[in-house]
Amino acid sequence: MTGAILEFDRPIVELEEKIKELRQFAREKEINLDAEIANLEKRVQALKENIYQNLAPWQKVLVARHPERPNMLDYINRLCTDFVQLHGDRLYGDDPALAGGIARFDGRPVTVLGQIKGRDTRENLARNFGMAHPEGYRMAMRLMRQAEKFHRPVLAFIDTPGAYPGMGAEERGISNAIAECIQTMLMLEVPVLSVIIGEGGSGGALALASGDCILIQEHAVFSVISPEAYASILWKDSSRAREAAGVMKITAADLEALHLVDEVIPEPLGGAHHDPDGAAERIREVLSRRLPELAARPVGQLLAARGEKFRRIGDPRIYLTGNDIT
Amino acid sequence: MLELFKKQKYVTVASDAGRREMPDGLWIKCPRCSEIRFARELEKTLKVCQKCGHHFRLTAGERIQFTLDEGTFTAYDADLEPVNPFHSTEYAQKLAAARQASGLAEAVVGGEGAIDGQRVVVVIMDAQFMMASMGTVAGEKITRAIERAAEKELPLIIFTASGGARMQEGVLSLMQMTKTVSALCRHSRRGLLYVTVLTDPTTGGVSASFAALGDIILAEPDALIGFAGPRVIEQTIRQKLPEGFQRAEFLRQHGFVDLVTPRPQLKAVLSRLLDLHRREQS
């Protein structure tokens, strides 16, 4: 690992460095340190378990925002073959914050979509920190309609702090773009699977989460607004973000308990940024199970189930009785 | 989001020593031109300032009174109370205060009535209730009204107003966007008319869901309409927004609103639209 290291990741990273050094030392001096190394590896494992199984909500936010967390393109490269990236909304421009294209998953052509954050400041500036303008959502709509025409499922990967709150976005109708994106996805006559892989922020994230199932990685978050903004608006104190993250119910486990997501996808120990291959493999397992099942459904059934799913979400009766609706 | 819409720039510090004995609510001062009017007189002009044309925000009750034929309105789900899914004391207090201030159980009033004898389902969002933020039950009431309109094969008019999502209900409030849009898809598939009237302020999740999806979109003059609040944008771009940015007229110029309709003409425009979409003639 290079770049930013999270505070609670530091002991893990330090031990891993030590193991690396010991290995090199053993090799150079031709002495056997296997027992010591095995011992240290056991300690790393225990540390990871201890830290990552007990992450507080705010720590999850930090993991979800980690600059080295795999992004949509990292996953496409690992999950798919034959990826062809497509560009532009055919109306105004191309949005570097939201990527899309066609690829093959499990041998089947699929349309892929997703917001992309940068790894460093330069890339983040180019990608507008993963905050899309109306063009991004309109391109998503264009590619979804294209997917429908060619009967291929849509895989949407969500990772954004939110849609961009700027003048151009408002002038070109960001509200309209998000609303129509939601509508297009709801009515699309092919299966749509959404995976929240990092930060699922507000309406800008929701725009890509109106399909047949919403999946979320173990350490990803999904929230109505960032914890910083929540604390700033409700408590007039953005420094209370840590506390806000705790009350907002934004972790994968919280969302599952609220019936807002269909499945939590486990991450390798230590989080996706410690093992992108392992993280991709776990996503593959879930998509490979769910996609054929959805693709086999008649269109009418697919759309009816999708409608019912969102009708049930946030039905106050759940929260009044504390039980699921019968 | 609430404080975004406090019209700080309009507040004038009045030296009103002489007026202090005026009974509350009898006189209303225009926040734009400072003209003071007798409340009952202002009501006669549908709460539009006769001097400067400022459209005062309406309560749900006033909207019904100004739009529907007298005595035709029947409310749906009037007794549906908001939920407090995360059992927050702060939120419970806010809800209680909002209930007291507005006399409503939630920010949304839905029901059925008639405009010049034409039956219609209406939804009204009342900014007095927590700036009409979109909570689980607000979304549920809107969804149920849309569903009833679809079942009864009636046109639908939604008067939108909102400061955004009801943050105290977390992602549950966000999901109301999808829930309401999903219900609208079913209404639309039946070939039924859906008109939105955007009123001050229509922002956040409401602006980016059902408010943007009317077959026909009207707006009241000078209404603030946008996804991000003006202050959030100013903080992001570190500059002041130009005069008129995100106002109804601005949206019409940019192609996102069909008509900016002054309130005195609104009922007539709605009536004509309903008439043009009467089903027996097509």
Coordinates of C-alpha atoms in Angstrom, one line a residue:
Chain A
M1 CA 0.0 0.0 0.0
T2 CA 1.1 3.5 -0.8
G3 CA -0.5 6.8 -0.3
A4 CA -2.9 7.6 2.4
I5 CA -3.0 5.3 5.4
L6 CA -6.0 5.3 7.7
E7 CA -5.1 5.7 11.3
F8 CA -6.7 2.4 12.3
D9 CA -5.0 0.7 9.4
R10 CA -1.5 1.8 10.6
P11 CA -0.7 -1.2 12.9
I12 CA -1.7 -3.6 10.1
V13 CA 0.4 -1.7 7.5
E14 CA 3.4 -1.6 9.9
L15 CA 3.3 -5.3 10.6
E16 CA 3.0 -6.1 7.0
E17 CA 6.0 -3.9 6.2
K18 CA 7.9 -5.8 9.0
I19 CA 7.1 -9.1 7.5
K20 CA 8.2 -7.9 4.1
E21 CA 11.5 -6.8 5.6
L22 CA 12.0 -10.1 7.5
R23 CA 11.4 -12.0 4.3
Q24 CA 14.0 -10.0 2.4
F25 CA 16.4 -10.3 5.3
A26 CA 16.0 -14.1 5.4
R27 CA 16.5 -14.3 1.7
E28 CA 19.6 -12.2 1.7
K29 CA 21.2 -13.8 4.7
E30 CA 19.9 -17.3 3.8
I31 CA 18.6 -18.0 7.2
N32 CA 15.3 -19.6 8.0
L33 CA 12.9 -17.2 9.7
D34 CA 9.7 -19.1 8.6
A35 CA 8.5 -19.6 12.2
E36 CA 8.9 -15.9 13.1
I37 CA 7.2 -14.8 9.8
A38 CA 4.3 -17.3 10.3
N39 CA 3.9 -15.9 13.8
L40 CA 3.8 -12.3 12.6
E41 CA 1.3 -13.3 9.8
K42 CA -0.9 -14.7 12.4
R43 CA -0.7 -11.5 14.3
V44 CA -1.6 -9.5 11.2
Q45 CA -4.6 -11.7 10.6
A46 CA -5.7 -11.3 14.2
L47 CA -5.3 -7.5 14.0
K48 CA -7.3 -7.3 10.8
E49 CA -10.1 -9.4 12.3
N50 CA -10.1 -7.3 15.4
I51 CA -10.1 -4.0 13.6
Y52 CA -12.2 -4.7 10.5
Q53 CA -14.9 -6.7 12.3
N54 CA -15.4 -3.8 14.7
L55 CA -15.3 -0.8 12.5
A56 CA -17.4 2.1 13.9
P57 CA -19.7 3.8 11.3
W58 CA -17.3 6.7 10.9
Q59 CA -14.4 4.4 10.3
K60 CA -16.5 2.7 7.6
V61 CA -17.0 6.1 6.0
L62 CA -13.2 6.5 5.9
V63 CA -12.8 3.0 4.4
A64 CA -15.5 3.7 1.8
R65 CA -13.7 6.9 0.8
H66 CA -10.2 5.4 0.8
P67 CA -8.3 6.7 -2.2
E68 CA -7.1 3.2 -2.9
R69 CA -10.4 1.5 -2.7
P70 CA -11.1 -0.2 -6.1
N71 CA -13.3 1.9 -8.3
M72 CA -15.7 0.9 -11.0
L73 CA -13.0 0.5 -13.7
D74 CA -10.9 -1.7 -11.4
Y75 CA -13.8 -4.0 -10.9
I76 CA -14.8 -4.1 -14.6
N77 CA -11.2 -5.1 -15.4
R78 CA -11.4 -8.0 -12.9
L79 CA -15.0 -9.0 -13.5
C80 CA -15.5 -8.5 -17.2
T81 CA -13.9 -9.1 -20.5
D82 CA -14.1 -7.2 -23.8
F83 CA -14.8 -3.8 -22.2
V84 CA -15.5 -1.0 -24.6
Q85 CA -16.0 2.4 -22.9
L86 CA -18.6 4.7 -24.4
H87 CA -18.8 8.4 -24.0
G88 CA -21.2 11.3 -24.1
D89 CA -24.9 12.1 -23.6
R90 CA -25.5 13.2 -27.3
L91 CA -27.0 16.4 -25.9
Y92 CA -24.2 18.5 -24.4
G93 CA -21.1 16.7 -23.4
D94 CA -19.2 13.9 -21.8
D95 CA -18.9 13.6 -18.0
P96 CA -15.6 12.2 -16.7
A97 CA -17.3 11.6 -13.3
L98 CA -19.6 8.9 -14.7
A99 CA -18.3 6.2 -16.9
G100 CA -20.2 3.6 -19.0
G101 CA -19.8 1.0 -21.7
I102 CA -20.3 -2.5 -22.8
A103 CA -18.5 -5.6 -21.6
R104 CA -19.0 -9.3 -21.2
F105 CA -19.8 -10.8 -17.8
D106 CA -19.8 -14.6 -17.4
G107 CA -19.8 -14.7 -21.2
R108 CA -22.9 -12.5 -21.5
P109 CA -22.9 -8.9 -22.9
V110 CA -23.8 -6.3 -20.3
T111 CA -24.0 -2.6 -20.1
V112 CA -21.9 -1.2 -17.2
L113 CA -22.2 2.2 -15.6
G114 CA -20.7 4.0 -12.6
Q115 CA -19.3 7.1 -11.0
I116 CA -15.5 7.2 -10.7
K117 CA -13.5 9.1 -8.1
G118 CA -9.8 9.9 -8.7
R119 CA -6.9 8.2 -6.9
D120 CA -5.1 11.5 -6.3
T121 CA -5.7 15.2 -6.5
R122 CA -4.9 15.4 -10.2
E123 CA -7.2 12.6 -11.2
N124 CA -9.8 13.8 -8.7
L125 CA -9.8 17.2 -10.4
A126 CA -10.2 15.5 -13.8
R127 CA -13.0 13.4 -12.5
N128 CA -14.7 16.1 -10.4
F129 CA -14.3 13.9 -7.3
G130 CA -16.9 11.5 -8.7
M131 CA -19.6 14.2 -8.6
A132 CA -21.5 13.9 -11.9
H133 CA -23.2 16.7 -13.9
P134 CA -26.5 16.2 -15.8
E135 CA -24.5 14.9 -18.7
G136 CA -23.4 11.9 -16.7
Y137 CA -26.9 10.9 -15.8
R138 CA -28.1 11.6 -19.3
M139 CA -25.4 9.3 -20.7
A140 CA -26.5 6.7 -18.2
M141 CA -30.0 7.0 -19.6
R142 CA -28.8 6.7 -23.1
L143 CA -26.8 3.6 -22.4
M144 CA -29.7 2.0 -20.4
R145 CA -32.0 2.5 -23.4
Q146 CA -29.3 1.0 -25.6
A147 CA -29.1 -1.9 -23.2
E148 CA -32.8 -2.4 -23.5
K149 CA -32.7 -2.4 -27.3
F150 CA -30.0 -5.1 -27.3
H151 CA -31.6 -7.1 -24.4
R152 CA -28.5 -6.9 -22.2
P153 CA -28.6 -6.5 -18.4
V154 CA -27.2 -3.4 -16.7
L155 CA -24.7 -3.4 -13.9
A156 CA -24.4 -0.1 -12.1
F157 CA -21.5 0.6 -9.7
I158 CA -22.2 3.4 -7.3
D159 CA -19.4 5.5 -5.7
T160 CA -20.1 9.2 -5.4
P161 CA -20.3 11.9 -2.7
G162 CA -23.3 13.2 -4.6
A163 CA -24.3 15.0 -7.8
Y164 CA -22.2 18.2 -8.3
P165 CA -23.7 21.3 -6.6
G166 CA -22.6 23.9 -9.1
M167 CA -24.0 26.5 -11.4
G168 CA -23.6 24.6 -14.7
A169 CA -25.3 21.5 -13.1
E170 CA -28.3 23.6 -12.1
E171 CA -28.5 25.5 -15.5
R172 CA -28.5 22.2 -17.4
G173 CA -31.1 20.6 -15.1
I174 CA -29.5 18.3 -12.6
S175 CA -32.8 17.7 -10.9
N176 CA -34.4 16.8 -14.2
A177 CA -31.5 14.5 -15.1
I178 CA -31.6 12.6 -11.9
A179 CA -35.4 12.3 -11.9
E180 CA -35.5 10.9 -15.4
C181 CA -32.6 8.6 -14.7
I182 CA -34.6 7.1 -11.8
Q183 CA -37.6 6.8 -14.0
T184 CA -35.7 5.2 -16.9
M185 CA -34.1 2.6 -14.6
L186 CA -37.5 1.8 -13.0
M187 CA -39.1 1.2 -16.4
L188 CA -36.2 -0.6 -18.1
E189 CA -37.2 -3.9 -19.6
V190 CA -33.9 -5.6 -18.8
P191 CA -32.5 -6.6 -15.4
V192 CA -30.6 -3.9 -13.5
L193 CA -28.3 -4.7 -10.7
S194 CA -26.7 -1.9 -8.6
V195 CA -23.7 -2.4 -6.4
I196 CA -22.7 0.3 -3.9
I197 CA -18.9 -0.1 -3.9
G198 CA -17.8 3.0 -1.9
E199 CA -19.7 6.1 -1.0
G200 CA -23.4 6.2 -1.9
G201 CA -24.2 9.8 -1.5
S202 CA -27.7 11.3 -1.8
G203 CA -29.7 11.7 -5.0
G204 CA -26.6 11.4 -7.1
A205 CA -26.1 7.8 -5.9
L206 CA -29.8 7.0 -5.9
A207 CA -30.1 7.8 -9.6
L208 CA -28.2 4.6 -10.3
A209 CA -30.0 2.5 -7.6
S210 CA -33.5 2.1 -8.9
G211 CA -33.1 -1.4 -10.4
D212 CA -34.0 -5.0 -9.4
C213 CA -31.5 -5.3 -6.6
I214 CA -29.3 -3.0 -4.6
L215 CA -26.2 -4.8 -3.4
I216 CA -23.7 -3.2 -1.1
Q217 CA -20.2 -4.1 -0.1
E218 CA -19.5 -4.8 3.5
H219 CA -17.6 -1.5 4.2
A220 CA -19.5 0.7 1.8
V221 CA -22.0 3.3 3.0
F222 CA -25.2 4.8 1.6
S223 CA -26.6 8.0 3.0
V224 CA -29.1 10.8 2.4
I225 CA -26.3 13.4 2.9
S226 CA -22.7 13.3 4.0
P227 CA -22.2 13.0 7.8
E228 CA -20.3 16.3 7.6
A229 CA -23.3 18.1 6.0
Y230 CA -25.7 16.3 8.4
A231 CA -23.8 17.6 11.4
S232 CA -23.4 21.0 9.9
I233 CA -27.1 21.4 9.1
L234 CA -28.7 19.7 12.1
W235 CA -26.2 20.6 14.7
K236 CA -24.5 23.6 13.1
D237 CA -21.2 21.9 13.7
S238 CA -19.5 19.9 10.9
S239 CA -16.8 18.7 13.2
R240 CA -19.4 16.3 14.7
A241 CA -19.4 14.2 11.5
R242 CA -18.1 11.1 13.4
E243 CA -21.1 11.3 15.7
A244 CA -23.5 12.0 12.8
A245 CA -22.2 8.8 11.0
G246 CA -23.3 6.9 14.1
V247 CA -26.9 8.1 14.2
M248 CA -27.5 8.2 10.4
K249 CA -27.7 4.4 9.8
I250 CA -25.5 4.4 6.8
T251 CA -23.5 1.2 7.1
A252 CA -24.2 -1.9 5.0
A253 CA -25.4 -3.8 8.1
D254 CA -27.7 -1.0 9.1
L255 CA -29.2 -0.7 5.7
E256 CA -29.8 -4.4 5.5
A257 CA -31.6 -4.3 8.8
L258 CA -33.8 -1.5 7.4
H259 CA -34.6 -3.7 4.3
L260 CA -33.1 -1.0 2.1
V261 CA -30.5 -3.2 0.4
D262 CA -31.0 -6.7 -0.9
E263 CA -27.6 -8.2 0.0
V264 CA -24.4 -7.3 1.7
I265 CA -21.3 -8.5 -0.3
P266 CA -18.5 -9.4 2.1
E267 CA -15.1 -7.9 1.6
P268 CA -11.7 -9.6 2.2
L269 CA -10.4 -9.1 5.6
G270 CA -8.9 -5.7 5.9
G271 CA -11.3 -4.2 3.3
A272 CA -11.3 -4.0 -0.5
H273 CA -8.3 -1.7 -0.6
H274 CA -6.1 -4.4 1.0
D275 CA -7.2 -7.0 -1.6
P276 CA -8.9 -5.7 -4.8
D277 CA -8.8 -9.2 -6.4
G278 CA -10.5 -10.8 -3.4
A279 CA -13.1 -8.0 -3.3
A280 CA -13.9 -8.5 -7.0
E281 CA -14.2 -12.2 -6.6
R282 CA -16.8 -11.8 -3.9
I283 CA -18.8 -9.4 -6.1
R284 CA -18.6 -11.9 -8.9
E285 CA -20.0 -14.6 -6.8
V286 CA -23.1 -12.5 -6.0
L287 CA -23.6 -11.2 -9.5
S288 CA -23.2 -14.7 -11.0
R289 CA -25.9 -16.0 -8.8
R290 CA -28.3 -13.1 -9.2
L291 CA -28.0 -12.1 -12.8
P292 CA -29.1 -15.4 -14.5
E293 CA -32.0 -15.6 -12.1
L294 CA -33.2 -12.1 -13.1
A295 CA -32.5 -12.6 -16.8
A296 CA -34.7 -15.7 -16.8
R297 CA -37.7 -13.8 -15.6
P298 CA -40.4 -12.6 -18.1
V299 CA -40.3 -8.8 -18.5
G300 CA -43.7 -8.3 -17.0
Q301 CA -42.7 -10.2 -13.9
L302 CA -39.4 -8.4 -13.6
L303 CA -41.1 -4.9 -13.8
A304 CA -43.8 -5.9 -11.4
A305 CA -41.4 -7.2 -8.8
R306 CA -39.2 -4.0 -9.2
G307 CA -42.3 -1.8 -8.6
E308 CA -43.3 -3.8 -5.5
K309 CA -39.8 -3.7 -4.2
F310 CA -39.7 0.1 -4.1
R311 CA -43.3 0.3 -3.0
R312 CA -42.3 -1.7 0.1
I313 CA -39.1 0.3 0.8
G314 CA -39.7 2.9 3.4
D315 CA -43.3 1.8 4.0
P316 CA -44.0 3.4 7.4
R317 CA -45.8 0.3 8.6
I318 CA -42.5 -1.5 8.9
Y319 CA -41.3 1.1 11.4
L320 CA -44.5 1.4 13.3
T321 CA -44.7 -2.3 14.0
G322 CA -41.0 -3.1 14.1
N323 CA -41.8 -6.0 11.8
D324 CA -41.8 -6.7 8.1
I325 CA -45.0 -6.2 6.3
T326 CA -47.0 -9.4 5.8
Chain B
M1 CA -31.7 22.6 5.1
L2 CA -34.2 24.8 6.9
E3 CA -32.0 27.8 7.5
L4 CA -31.2 27.9 3.7
F5 CA -34.7 29.3 3.2
K6 CA -34.8 31.9 5.8
K7 CA -34.9 34.9 3.7
Q8 CA -32.2 36.7 5.6
K9 CA -31.6 39.2 2.9
Y10 CA -35.1 40.4 3.1
V11 CA -35.2 41.0 6.8
T12 CA -35.4 44.6 7.6
V13 CA -35.0 45.9 11.1
A14 CA -38.1 47.9 11.5
S15 CA -38.4 50.7 14.1
D16 CA -41.9 49.7 14.7
A17 CA -42.5 51.3 18.1
G18 CA -45.8 52.8 16.9
R19 CA -47.1 49.5 15.5
R20 CA -46.4 47.3 18.4
E21 CA -50.0 47.3 19.6
M22 CA -51.2 45.7 16.3
P23 CA -52.8 42.3 16.9
D24 CA -50.8 39.5 15.6
G25 CA -51.7 38.2 12.2
L26 CA -54.1 41.0 11.3
W27 CA -51.5 42.9 9.3
I28 CA -48.9 41.3 7.0
K29 CA -45.8 43.0 5.7
C30 CA -44.6 42.1 2.3
P31 CA -41.0 40.6 2.7
R32 CA -40.0 42.1 -0.7
C33 CA -41.4 45.6 -0.9
S34 CA -42.3 46.1 2.8
E35 CA -45.9 47.1 2.0
I36 CA -48.1 46.5 4.9
R37 CA -51.5 45.0 4.2
F38 CA -54.6 44.0 6.1
A39 CA -54.5 40.1 6.1
R40 CA -58.0 39.7 4.9
E41 CA -57.3 42.0 2.0
L42 CA -54.2 40.1 1.1
E43 CA -56.3 36.9 1.0
K44 CA -58.6 38.5 -1.6
T45 CA -55.6 38.8 -3.9
L46 CA -54.7 35.2 -3.3
K47 CA -51.8 36.3 -1.1
V48 CA -50.0 38.1 -3.9
C49 CA -48.7 41.5 -3.0
Q50 CA -50.6 44.0 -5.1
K51 CA -47.8 46.4 -5.0
C52 CA -44.8 44.3 -6.1
G53 CA -46.3 40.9 -7.1
H54 CA -44.6 38.9 -4.4
H55 CA -46.2 35.5 -4.0
F56 CA -46.5 34.7 -0.3
R57 CA -46.1 31.0 0.5
L58 CA -49.5 29.3 1.0
T59 CA -50.6 26.8 3.6
A60 CA -52.2 23.6 2.3
G61 CA -55.6 25.0 3.4
E62 CA -55.1 28.2 1.4
R63 CA -54.0 26.3 -1.6
I64 CA -57.2 24.2 -1.5
Q65 CA -59.3 27.2 -1.0
F66 CA -57.7 29.1 -3.9
T67 CA -57.6 26.2 -6.4
L68 CA -60.5 23.8 -5.8
D69 CA -64.2 24.4 -6.2
E70 CA -65.6 25.2 -2.8
G71 CA -66.5 22.3 -0.6
T72 CA -65.3 19.6 -3.1
F73 CA -62.1 18.6 -1.3
T74 CA -61.9 15.3 0.6
A75 CA -58.5 14.5 2.2
Y76 CA -56.8 11.1 1.9
D77 CA -54.9 9.6 4.9
A78 CA -55.3 12.8 7.0
D79 CA -54.5 10.8 10.1
L80 CA -51.3 9.3 8.9
E81 CA -48.6 10.4 11.4
P82 CA -44.9 10.7 10.7
V83 CA -42.6 8.0 12.0
N84 CA -39.4 8.4 14.0
P85 CA -37.5 5.4 12.7
F86 CA -34.4 6.0 14.7
H87 CA -36.2 7.1 17.9
S88 CA -34.5 10.5 18.0
T89 CA -35.6 12.8 20.8
E90 CA -34.5 15.9 18.8
Y91 CA -36.6 14.8 15.8
A92 CA -39.6 14.0 18.0
Q93 CA -39.5 17.5 19.4
K94 CA -39.2 19.0 15.9
L95 CA -42.2 17.0 14.8
A96 CA -44.2 18.2 17.7
A97 CA -43.3 21.8 17.1
A98 CA -44.1 21.5 13.4
R99 CA -47.5 19.9 14.2
Q100 CA -48.3 22.8 16.5
A101 CA -47.1 25.5 14.0
S102 CA -49.0 24.1 11.0
G103 CA -51.9 22.2 12.5
L104 CA -51.0 19.4 10.2
A105 CA -49.9 15.8 10.9
E106 CA -47.4 15.8 8.1
A107 CA -46.1 18.2 5.5
V108 CA -48.2 16.6 2.7
V109 CA -51.9 16.9 2.2
G110 CA -53.4 14.7 -0.4
G111 CA -57.0 14.3 -1.6
E112 CA -59.6 14.6 -4.2
G113 CA -61.6 17.6 -5.4
A114 CA -62.8 19.4 -8.4
I115 CA -61.6 22.3 -10.6
D116 CA -64.5 23.9 -12.5
G117 CA -66.3 20.7 -12.0
Q118 CA -63.5 18.4 -13.2
R119 CA -62.4 15.8 -10.8
V120 CA -58.8 15.7 -9.9
V121 CA -56.4 14.2 -7.3
V122 CA -54.3 16.9 -5.7
V123 CA -51.2 16.7 -3.5
I124 CA -50.1 19.8 -1.6
M125 CA -46.8 20.2 0.2
D126 CA -46.9 22.7 3.0
A127 CA -43.6 24.4 3.8
Q128 CA -44.9 25.4 7.2
F129 CA -44.3 21.8 8.3
M130 CA -40.5 21.4 8.6
M131 CA -40.0 23.2 5.3
A132 CA -42.0 20.3 3.7
S133 CA -39.0 18.1 3.9
M134 CA -39.6 14.6 2.5
G135 CA -40.0 12.0 5.2
T136 CA -41.1 8.4 5.0
V137 CA -44.8 9.3 5.7
A138 CA -44.7 12.4 3.4
G139 CA -43.5 10.1 0.7
E140 CA -46.1 7.5 1.6
K141 CA -49.0 10.0 1.4
I142 CA -47.8 11.2 -2.0
T143 CA -47.5 7.6 -3.2
R144 CA -50.9 6.7 -2.0
A145 CA -52.5 9.7 -3.6
I146 CA -50.8 8.8 -6.9
E147 CA -52.0 5.3 -6.6
R148 CA -55.6 6.4 -6.0
A149 CA -55.4 8.7 -9.0
A150 CA -54.3 5.7 -11.1
E151 CA -57.0 3.4 -9.7
K152 CA -59.7 6.0 -10.2
E153 CA -58.3 7.0 -13.6
L154 CA -58.1 10.6 -12.5
P155 CA -55.6 13.4 -13.4
L156 CA -53.1 14.4 -10.8
I157 CA -51.8 17.8 -9.7
I158 CA -48.9 18.1 -7.3
F159 CA -48.1 21.4 -5.7
T160 CA -44.5 20.9 -4.7
A161 CA -42.5 22.6 -2.0
S162 CA -39.6 21.2 -0.1
G163 CA -36.3 22.0 1.5
G164 CA -35.2 18.5 0.5
A165 CA -34.9 15.1 2.2
R166 CA -36.0 14.8 5.9
M167 CA -32.5 14.0 7.1
Q168 CA -33.6 12.8 10.5
E169 CA -35.1 9.7 8.7
G170 CA -31.8 8.9 6.9
V171 CA -31.8 6.9 3.7
L172 CA -35.4 6.0 4.3
S173 CA -36.3 9.6 3.3
L174 CA -34.0 9.4 0.2
M175 CA -35.8 6.2 -1.0
Q176 CA -39.1 8.2 -1.1
M177 CA -37.8 9.6 -4.4
T178 CA -37.8 6.2 -6.0
K179 CA -41.1 5.2 -4.4
T180 CA -43.0 8.2 -5.7
V181 CA -41.5 8.0 -9.2
S182 CA -42.4 4.3 -9.3
A183 CA -46.0 5.1 -8.5
L184 CA -45.9 7.9 -11.2
C185 CA -44.8 5.3 -13.8
R186 CA -48.0 3.3 -13.1
H187 CA -50.1 6.4 -13.3
S188 CA -48.5 7.5 -16.5
R189 CA -48.8 4.0 -18.2
R190 CA -52.6 4.5 -17.9
G191 CA -52.4 7.5 -20.1
L192 CA -53.4 9.9 -17.3
L193 CA -52.4 13.5 -17.0
Y194 CA -49.9 14.6 -14.3
V195 CA -49.2 18.3 -13.8
T196 CA -46.7 19.7 -11.3
V197 CA -46.9 23.2 -9.9
L198 CA -43.6 24.2 -8.5
T199 CA -43.9 26.6 -5.6
D200 CA -41.4 28.3 -3.4
P201 CA -39.1 26.5 -2.5
T202 CA -38.8 23.2 -4.4
T203 CA -35.4 21.8 -3.9
G204 CA -33.4 18.7 -3.1
G205 CA -34.8 15.2 -3.5
V206 CA -38.3 16.5 -4.4
S207 CA -36.9 18.6 -7.2
A208 CA -35.0 15.6 -8.5
S209 CA -37.9 13.2 -8.4
F210 CA -41.7 13.7 -8.9
A211 CA -41.4 17.5 -9.2
A212 CA -39.4 17.2 -12.4
L213 CA -41.6 14.5 -14.1
G214 CA -44.9 16.3 -14.7
D215 CA -46.3 15.9 -18.3
I216 CA -46.7 19.7 -17.8
I217 CA -44.6 21.7 -15.4
L218 CA -45.9 25.0 -14.1
A219 CA -44.2 27.3 -11.6
E220 CA -45.2 30.2 -9.5
P221 CA -43.3 33.4 -10.2
D222 CA -40.0 33.9 -8.4
A223 CA -40.2 30.4 -6.8
L224 CA -36.8 29.0 -5.8
I225 CA -36.3 25.8 -7.7
G226 CA -33.1 23.8 -7.7
F227 CA -31.4 20.6 -6.7
A228 CA -28.7 22.1 -4.5
G229 CA -29.5 25.0 -2.2
P230 CA -28.1 28.3 -3.2
R231 CA -25.8 28.5 -0.1
V232 CA -24.4 25.0 -0.8
I233 CA -23.5 26.1 -4.4
E234 CA -22.0 29.4 -3.2
Q235 CA -19.8 27.4 -0.7
T236 CA -18.8 25.0 -3.4
I237 CA -17.9 27.5 -6.1
R238 CA -16.8 30.2 -3.7
Q239 CA -18.6 33.0 -5.4
K240 CA -22.0 34.7 -5.2
L241 CA -24.8 33.5 -7.4
P242 CA -26.3 36.0 -9.8
E243 CA -29.6 37.6 -9.2
G244 CA -32.5 35.4 -10.2
F245 CA -30.4 32.2 -10.3
Q246 CA -32.6 29.1 -9.7
R247 CA -35.8 31.2 -9.8
A248 CA -38.9 30.0 -11.7
E249 CA -38.2 32.4 -14.6
F250 CA -34.6 31.1 -14.9
L251 CA -35.8 27.6 -15.1
R252 CA -38.3 28.5 -17.8
Q253 CA -35.5 30.2 -19.8
H254 CA -33.4 27.1 -19.5
G255 CA -36.1 24.8 -20.7
F256 CA -37.2 23.0 -17.5
V257 CA -40.5 24.7 -16.8
D258 CA -43.4 25.0 -19.3
L259 CA -45.0 28.1 -17.9
V260 CA -44.5 30.5 -15.1
T261 CA -48.1 31.2 -14.0
P262 CA -49.0 34.0 -11.6
R263 CA -51.3 32.7 -9.0
P264 CA -54.4 34.7 -10.1
Q265 CA -54.3 32.8 -13.4
L266 CA -53.4 29.4 -12.0
K267 CA -56.8 28.0 -11.5
A268 CA -57.9 28.9 -15.0
V269 CA -54.7 27.4 -16.6
L270 CA -55.1 24.2 -14.6
S271 CA -58.8 24.1 -15.6
R272 CA -58.0 24.5 -19.2
L273 CA -55.3 21.8 -19.1
L274 CA -57.7 19.4 -17.4
D275 CA -60.3 20.1 -20.0
L276 CA -57.8 19.6 -22.9
H277 CA -57.0 16.1 -21.4
R278 CA -60.6 15.1 -20.8
R279 CA -60.7 11.4 -21.7
E280 CA -64.0 11.0 -23.4
Q281 CA -63.0 13.4 -26.2
S282 CA -59.9 11.6 -27.4

